[in-house]
Short mmCIF file of C-alpha atoms in Angstrom, two decimals:
data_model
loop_
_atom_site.label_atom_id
_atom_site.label_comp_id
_atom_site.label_asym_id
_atom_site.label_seq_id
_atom_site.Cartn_x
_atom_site.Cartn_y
_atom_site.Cartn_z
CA UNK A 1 -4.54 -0.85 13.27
CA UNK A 2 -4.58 2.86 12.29
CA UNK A 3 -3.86 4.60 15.79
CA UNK A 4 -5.73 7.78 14.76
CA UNK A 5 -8.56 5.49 14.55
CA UNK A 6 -8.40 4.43 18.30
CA UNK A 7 -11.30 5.33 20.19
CA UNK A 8 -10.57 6.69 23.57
CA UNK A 9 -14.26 7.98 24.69
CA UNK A 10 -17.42 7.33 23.10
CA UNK A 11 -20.54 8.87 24.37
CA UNK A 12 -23.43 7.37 23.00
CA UNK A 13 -25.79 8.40 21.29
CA UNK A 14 -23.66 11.65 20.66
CA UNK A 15 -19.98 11.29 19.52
CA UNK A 16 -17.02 9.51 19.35
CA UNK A 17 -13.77 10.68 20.06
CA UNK A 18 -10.74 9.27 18.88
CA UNK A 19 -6.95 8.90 20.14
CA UNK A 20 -5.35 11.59 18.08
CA UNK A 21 -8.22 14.01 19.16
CA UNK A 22 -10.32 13.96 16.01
CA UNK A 23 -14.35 12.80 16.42
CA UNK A 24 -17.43 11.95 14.77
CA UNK A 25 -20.67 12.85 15.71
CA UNK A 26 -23.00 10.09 15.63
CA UNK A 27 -26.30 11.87 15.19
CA UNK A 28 -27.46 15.53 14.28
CA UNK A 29 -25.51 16.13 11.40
CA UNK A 30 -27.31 15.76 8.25
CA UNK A 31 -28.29 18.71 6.18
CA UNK A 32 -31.83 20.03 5.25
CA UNK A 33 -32.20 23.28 3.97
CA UNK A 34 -34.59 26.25 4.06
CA UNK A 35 -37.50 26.68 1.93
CA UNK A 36 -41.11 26.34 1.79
CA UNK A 37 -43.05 23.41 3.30
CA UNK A 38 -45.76 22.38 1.33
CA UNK A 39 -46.71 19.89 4.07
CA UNK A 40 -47.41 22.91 6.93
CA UNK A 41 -47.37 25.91 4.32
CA UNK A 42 -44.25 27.14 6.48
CA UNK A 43 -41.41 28.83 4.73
CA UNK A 44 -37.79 29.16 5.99
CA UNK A 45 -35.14 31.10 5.04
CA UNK A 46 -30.68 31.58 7.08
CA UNK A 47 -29.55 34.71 8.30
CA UNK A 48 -26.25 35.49 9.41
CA UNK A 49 -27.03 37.46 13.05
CA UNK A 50 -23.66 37.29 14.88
CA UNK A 51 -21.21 37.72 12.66
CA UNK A 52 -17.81 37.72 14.66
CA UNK A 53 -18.98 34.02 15.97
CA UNK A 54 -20.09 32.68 12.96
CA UNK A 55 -23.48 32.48 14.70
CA UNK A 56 -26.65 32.05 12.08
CA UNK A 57 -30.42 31.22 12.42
CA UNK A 58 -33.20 30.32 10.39
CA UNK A 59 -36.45 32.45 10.58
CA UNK A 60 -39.79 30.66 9.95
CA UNK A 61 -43.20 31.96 9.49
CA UNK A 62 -46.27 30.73 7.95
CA UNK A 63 -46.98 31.43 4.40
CA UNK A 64 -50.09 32.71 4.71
CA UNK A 65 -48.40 35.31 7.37
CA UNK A 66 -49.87 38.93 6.39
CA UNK A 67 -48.26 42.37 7.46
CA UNK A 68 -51.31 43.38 8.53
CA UNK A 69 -51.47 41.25 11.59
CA UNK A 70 -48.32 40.48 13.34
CA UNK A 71 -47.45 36.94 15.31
CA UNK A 72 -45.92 36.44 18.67
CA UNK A 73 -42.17 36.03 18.23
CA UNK A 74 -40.24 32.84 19.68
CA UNK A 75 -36.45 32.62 20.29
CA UNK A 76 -36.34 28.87 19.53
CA UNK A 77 -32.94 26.82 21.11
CA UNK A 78 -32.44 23.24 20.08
CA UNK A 79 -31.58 20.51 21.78
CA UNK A 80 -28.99 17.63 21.22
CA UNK A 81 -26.95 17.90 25.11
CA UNK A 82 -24.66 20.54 23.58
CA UNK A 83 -22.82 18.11 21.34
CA UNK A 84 -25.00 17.79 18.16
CA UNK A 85 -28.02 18.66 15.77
CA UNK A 86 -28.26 22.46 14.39
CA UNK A 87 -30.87 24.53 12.39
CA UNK A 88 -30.57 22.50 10.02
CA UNK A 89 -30.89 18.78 11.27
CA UNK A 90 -33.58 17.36 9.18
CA UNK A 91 -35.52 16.20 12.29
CA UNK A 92 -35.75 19.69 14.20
CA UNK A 93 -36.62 21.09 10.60
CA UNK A 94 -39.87 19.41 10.48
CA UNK A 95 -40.93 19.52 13.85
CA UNK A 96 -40.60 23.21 13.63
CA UNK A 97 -42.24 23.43 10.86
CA UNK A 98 -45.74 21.24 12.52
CA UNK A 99 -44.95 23.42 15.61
CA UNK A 100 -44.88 27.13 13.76
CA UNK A 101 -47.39 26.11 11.30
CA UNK A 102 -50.02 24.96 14.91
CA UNK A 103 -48.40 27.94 16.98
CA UNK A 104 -48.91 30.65 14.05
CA UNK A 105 -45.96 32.80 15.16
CA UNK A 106 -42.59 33.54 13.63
CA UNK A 107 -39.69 31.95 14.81
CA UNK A 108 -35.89 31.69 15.32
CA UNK A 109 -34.04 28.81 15.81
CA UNK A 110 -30.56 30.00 16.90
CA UNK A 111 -27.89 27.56 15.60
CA UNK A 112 -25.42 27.86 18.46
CA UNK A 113 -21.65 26.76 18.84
CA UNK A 114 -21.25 23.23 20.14
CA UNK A 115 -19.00 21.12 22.12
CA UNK A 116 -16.57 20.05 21.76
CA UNK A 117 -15.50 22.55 18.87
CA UNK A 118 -16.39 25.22 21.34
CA UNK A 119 -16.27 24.50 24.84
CA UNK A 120 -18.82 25.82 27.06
CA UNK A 121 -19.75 28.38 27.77
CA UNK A 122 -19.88 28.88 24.13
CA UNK A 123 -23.39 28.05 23.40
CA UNK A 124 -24.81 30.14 26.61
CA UNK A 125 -22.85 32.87 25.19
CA UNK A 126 -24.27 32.76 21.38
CA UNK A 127 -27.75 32.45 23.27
CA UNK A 128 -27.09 35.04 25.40
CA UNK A 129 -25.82 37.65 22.12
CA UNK A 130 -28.78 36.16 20.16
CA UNK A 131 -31.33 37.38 22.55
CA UNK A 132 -29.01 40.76 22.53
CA UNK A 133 -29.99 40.67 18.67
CA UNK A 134 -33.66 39.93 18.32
CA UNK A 135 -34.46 43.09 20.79
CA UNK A 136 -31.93 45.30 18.85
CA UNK A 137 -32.85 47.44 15.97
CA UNK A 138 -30.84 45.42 13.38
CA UNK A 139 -33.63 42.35 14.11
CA UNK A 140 -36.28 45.21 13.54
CA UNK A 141 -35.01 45.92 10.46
CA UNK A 142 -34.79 42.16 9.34
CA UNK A 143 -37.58 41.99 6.56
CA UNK A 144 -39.45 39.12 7.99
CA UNK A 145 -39.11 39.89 11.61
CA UNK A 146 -40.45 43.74 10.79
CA UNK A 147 -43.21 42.30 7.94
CA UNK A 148 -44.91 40.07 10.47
CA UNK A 149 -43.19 39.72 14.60
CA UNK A 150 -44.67 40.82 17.67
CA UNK A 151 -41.76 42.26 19.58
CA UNK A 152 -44.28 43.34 22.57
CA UNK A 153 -44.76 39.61 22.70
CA UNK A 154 -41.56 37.72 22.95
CA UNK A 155 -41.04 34.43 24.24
CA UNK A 156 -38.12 32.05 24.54
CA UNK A 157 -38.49 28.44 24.07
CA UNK A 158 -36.34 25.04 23.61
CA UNK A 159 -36.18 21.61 24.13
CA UNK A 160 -33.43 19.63 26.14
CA UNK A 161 -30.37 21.64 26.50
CA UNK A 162 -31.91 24.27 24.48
CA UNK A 163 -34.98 24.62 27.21
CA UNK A 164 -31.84 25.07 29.56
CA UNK A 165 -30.09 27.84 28.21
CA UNK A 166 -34.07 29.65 28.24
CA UNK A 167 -33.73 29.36 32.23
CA UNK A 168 -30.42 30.74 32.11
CA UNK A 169 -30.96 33.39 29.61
CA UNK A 170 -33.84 35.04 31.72
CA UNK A 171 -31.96 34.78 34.92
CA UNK A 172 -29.52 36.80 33.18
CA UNK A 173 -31.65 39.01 32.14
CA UNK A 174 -33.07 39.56 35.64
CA UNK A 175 -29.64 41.11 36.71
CA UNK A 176 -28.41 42.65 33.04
CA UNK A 177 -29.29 46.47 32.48
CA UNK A 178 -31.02 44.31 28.70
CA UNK A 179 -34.10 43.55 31.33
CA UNK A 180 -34.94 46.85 32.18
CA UNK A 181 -36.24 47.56 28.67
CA UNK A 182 -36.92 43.91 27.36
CA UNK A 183 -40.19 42.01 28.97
CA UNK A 184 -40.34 38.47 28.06
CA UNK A 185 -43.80 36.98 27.80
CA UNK A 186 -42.89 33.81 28.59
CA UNK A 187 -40.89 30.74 28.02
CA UNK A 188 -42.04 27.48 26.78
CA UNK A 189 -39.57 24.85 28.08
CA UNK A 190 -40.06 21.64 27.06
CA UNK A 191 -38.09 18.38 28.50
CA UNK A 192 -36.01 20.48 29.98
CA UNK A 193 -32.13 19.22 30.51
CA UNK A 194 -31.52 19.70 34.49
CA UNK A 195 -29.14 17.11 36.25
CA UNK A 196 -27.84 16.58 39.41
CA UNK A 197 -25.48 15.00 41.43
CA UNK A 198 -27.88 13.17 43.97
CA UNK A 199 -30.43 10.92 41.87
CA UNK A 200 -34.09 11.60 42.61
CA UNK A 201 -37.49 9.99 41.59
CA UNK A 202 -37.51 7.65 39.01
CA UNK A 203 -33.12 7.89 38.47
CA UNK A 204 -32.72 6.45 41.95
CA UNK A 205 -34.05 3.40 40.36
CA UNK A 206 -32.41 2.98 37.49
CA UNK A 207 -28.53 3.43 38.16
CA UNK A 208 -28.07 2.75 35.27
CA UNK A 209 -29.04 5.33 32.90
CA UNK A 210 -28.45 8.07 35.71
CA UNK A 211 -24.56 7.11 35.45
CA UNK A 212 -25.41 7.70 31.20
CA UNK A 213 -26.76 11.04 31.67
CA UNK A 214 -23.75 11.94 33.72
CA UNK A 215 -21.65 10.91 31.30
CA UNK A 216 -23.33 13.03 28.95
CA UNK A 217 -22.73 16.20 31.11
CA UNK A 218 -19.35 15.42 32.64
CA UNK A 219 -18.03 15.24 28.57
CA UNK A 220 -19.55 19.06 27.96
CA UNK A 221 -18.56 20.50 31.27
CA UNK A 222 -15.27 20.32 32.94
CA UNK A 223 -16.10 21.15 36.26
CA UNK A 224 -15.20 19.73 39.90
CA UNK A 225 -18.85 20.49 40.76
CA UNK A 226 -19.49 17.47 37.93
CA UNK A 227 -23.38 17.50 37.78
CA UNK A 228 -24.34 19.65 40.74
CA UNK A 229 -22.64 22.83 38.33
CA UNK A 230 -24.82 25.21 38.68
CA UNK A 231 -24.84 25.25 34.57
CA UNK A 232 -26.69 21.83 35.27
CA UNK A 233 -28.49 21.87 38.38
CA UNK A 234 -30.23 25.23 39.48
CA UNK A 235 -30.69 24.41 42.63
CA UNK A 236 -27.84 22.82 43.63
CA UNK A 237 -25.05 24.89 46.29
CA UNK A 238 -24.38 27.97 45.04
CA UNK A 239 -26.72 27.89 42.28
CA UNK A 240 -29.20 30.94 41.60
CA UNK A 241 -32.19 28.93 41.66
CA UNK A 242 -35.39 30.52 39.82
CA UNK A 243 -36.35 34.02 42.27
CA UNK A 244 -36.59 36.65 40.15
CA UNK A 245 -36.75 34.62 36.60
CA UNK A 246 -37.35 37.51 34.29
CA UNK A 247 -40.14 36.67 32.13
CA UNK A 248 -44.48 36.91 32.84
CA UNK A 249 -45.34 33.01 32.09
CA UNK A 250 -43.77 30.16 32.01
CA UNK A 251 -44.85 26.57 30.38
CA UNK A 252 -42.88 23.12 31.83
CA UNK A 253 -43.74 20.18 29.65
CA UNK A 254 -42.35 16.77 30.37
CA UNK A 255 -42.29 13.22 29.26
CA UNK A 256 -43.74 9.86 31.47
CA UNK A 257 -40.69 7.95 30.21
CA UNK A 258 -38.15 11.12 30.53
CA UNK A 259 -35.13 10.32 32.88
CA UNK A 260 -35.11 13.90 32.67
CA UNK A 261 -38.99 14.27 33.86
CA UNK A 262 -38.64 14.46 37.74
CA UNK A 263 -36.12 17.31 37.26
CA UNK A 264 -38.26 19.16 35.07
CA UNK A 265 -41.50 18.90 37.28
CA UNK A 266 -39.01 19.82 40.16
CA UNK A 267 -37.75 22.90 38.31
CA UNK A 268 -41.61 23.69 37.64
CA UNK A 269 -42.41 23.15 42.00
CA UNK A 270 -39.83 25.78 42.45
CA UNK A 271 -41.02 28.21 40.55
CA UNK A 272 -44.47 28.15 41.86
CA UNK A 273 -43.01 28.24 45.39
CA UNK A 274 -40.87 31.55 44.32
CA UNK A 275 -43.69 33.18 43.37
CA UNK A 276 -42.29 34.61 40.37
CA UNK A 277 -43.82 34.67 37.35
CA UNK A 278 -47.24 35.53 37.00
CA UNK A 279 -48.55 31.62 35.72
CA UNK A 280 -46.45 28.57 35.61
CA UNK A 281 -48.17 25.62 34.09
CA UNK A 282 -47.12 22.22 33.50
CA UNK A 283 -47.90 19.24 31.25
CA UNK A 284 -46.83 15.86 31.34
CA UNK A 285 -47.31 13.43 28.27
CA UNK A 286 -48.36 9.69 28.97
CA UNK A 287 -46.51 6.75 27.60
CA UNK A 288 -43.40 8.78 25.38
CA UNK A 289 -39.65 9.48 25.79
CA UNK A 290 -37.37 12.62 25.57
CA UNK A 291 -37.87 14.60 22.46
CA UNK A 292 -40.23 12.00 20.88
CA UNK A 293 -41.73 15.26 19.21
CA UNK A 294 -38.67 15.64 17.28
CA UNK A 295 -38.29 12.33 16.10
CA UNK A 296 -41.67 11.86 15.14
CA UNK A 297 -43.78 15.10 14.92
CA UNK A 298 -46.50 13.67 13.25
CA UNK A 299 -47.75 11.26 16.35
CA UNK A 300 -50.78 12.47 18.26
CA UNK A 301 -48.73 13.08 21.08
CA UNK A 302 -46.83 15.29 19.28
CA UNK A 303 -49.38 17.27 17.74
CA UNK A 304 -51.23 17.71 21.63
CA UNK A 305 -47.71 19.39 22.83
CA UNK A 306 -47.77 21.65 19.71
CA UNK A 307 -51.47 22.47 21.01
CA UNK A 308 -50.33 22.80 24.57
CA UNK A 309 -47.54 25.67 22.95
CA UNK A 310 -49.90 27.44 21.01
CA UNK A 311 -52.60 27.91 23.49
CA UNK A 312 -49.72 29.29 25.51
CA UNK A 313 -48.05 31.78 23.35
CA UNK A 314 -51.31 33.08 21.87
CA UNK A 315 -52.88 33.75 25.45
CA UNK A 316 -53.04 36.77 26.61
CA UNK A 317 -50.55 36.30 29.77
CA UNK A 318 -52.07 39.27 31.80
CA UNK A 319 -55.45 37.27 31.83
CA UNK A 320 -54.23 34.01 33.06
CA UNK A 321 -55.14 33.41 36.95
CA UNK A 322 -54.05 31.86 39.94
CA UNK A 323 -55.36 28.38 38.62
CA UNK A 324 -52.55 28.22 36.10
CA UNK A 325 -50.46 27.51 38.76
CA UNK A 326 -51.50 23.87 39.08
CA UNK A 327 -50.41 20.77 37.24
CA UNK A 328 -52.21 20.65 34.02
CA UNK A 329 -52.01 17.13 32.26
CA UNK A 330 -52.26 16.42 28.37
#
């Protein structure tokens, strides 16, 4: 047997890594390019926007988009636990496409470094520089982003591990001099990746696929804290938790049949208890799994969460009341 083709690790459903150090990714890596949608009327197009790291991201915006009327502007971070899918994955494609074409907005899906190419921090970092470019002037001067954005109404969003990085990204922002002059409307997190150590809800259960997940994070994240890091669990010891999250609103959407759900409706308990931002709502979605939106954008279930989004970033924030604040089902 070809020794370089000895597998030494394989974490499933995401890679495969081999003896001599080489991998495969086992998902997330086919190819669809930008263009125009004649299924949503949604037209993409790449831009370079962090050179030094190689860092790209494709814009969308509807067609019909006029530059009379501009669109609340989303940050957008994919998911795939660090290790796979980009911009380009055929499968985030499309359900970007349903979800700009419901939402009406302009968005940018940041295509990130990944593990285990580029350990992390990596992909906080490009996340981090690629909110540092959509607020500077050089984003202002991109011709869709000036043609048809918002930039008094920005919002970050994500799914998975991309939904994670939004947390950390406006907890950043609460401390970095960037937050004095940049007000986020609101982040729309959706199945969001949080993990911990100590199994809770419905993980305590199912041994199982808690030891999975685990696996999952132990393979991005060499840490001794394992998956109470505070990367992975903001609440855990020595984690900085959610006071003083730097953005007005905040939607929480989860799954039923999420492992990930309890942590997500946990992460949305703690930020009504903080007090922070103005509304928090939440949504939970009978009788579907993590990112079934992705994999199938086209299912009614699907097509309420792109609802659920697009009331959110097309409200007008200041108006929302106390009410918000409770659990809101689909």
């Amino acid at each position: 047997m070809d020794s370089s083709k000895e597998v030494s690790l394989e974490i499933f459903p995401y890679i495969r890594v081999f003896k001599d150090g080489n991998f495969e990714r086992l998902a997330g890596f086919e190819i669809m390019p930008p263009g125009l949608d004649p299924k949503t009327g949604v037209e993409s197009k790449d831009i370079i926007i962090l050179p030094d790291a190689g860092v790209s991201a494709r814009i969308y915006r509807p067609s019909s988009a006029s530059t009379t009327t501009k669109l609340p502007l989303v940050l957008y971070f994919h998911g795939g636990a660090f290790i796979i899918s980009s911009i380009a994955d055929p499968k985030y494609h499309s359900s970007l496409n349903a979800l700009v074409a419901e939402c009406n907005i302009v968005l940018v899906s940041v295509d990130y470094r990944r593990v285990p190419e580029h350990p992390l921090p990596a992909a906080y970092d490009d996340s981090w520089a690629a909110l540092q470019w959509i607020t500077s002037e050089e984003a202002r001067g991109e011709p869709w982003l000036r043609d048809h954005a918002d930039f008094d109404r920005l919002f970050l969003a994500g799914d998975s591990g991309g939904a994670n990085m939004s947390h950390h990204l406006a907890m950043r922002l609460r401390d970095d001099v960037l937050g004095k002059r940049v007000k986020l409307s609101g982040i729309g997190m959706v199945q969001p990746y949080f993990w911990g150590e100590k199994p809770i809800g419905a993980e305590v259960a199912d041994p199982g696929r808690k030891a999975w997940v685990d696996s999952w994070w132990r393979f991005v994240c060499v840490s001794d804290k394992g998956c109470d890091d505070p990367l992975i669990n903001p609440f855990a010891v020595g984690a900085a938790g959610v006071e003083g999250l730097a953005c007005k609103n905040v939607l929480v959407i989860v799954s039923e049949k999420d492992i990930l759900r309890d942590r997500g409706r946990v992460y949305y308990e703690k930020l009504v208890e903080s007090g922070g931002p103005a509304a928090v709502e939440f949504m939970e979605i009978e009788g579907v799994d993590h990112v079934f939106h992705i994999f199938d954008p086209s299912c009614e279930e699907a097509k309420r969460l792109f609802k659920r989004v697009a009331s959110f970033v097309n409200s007008d924030g200041d108006d929302r009341k106390e009410g918000d604040r409770n659990v809101k089902g689909a």
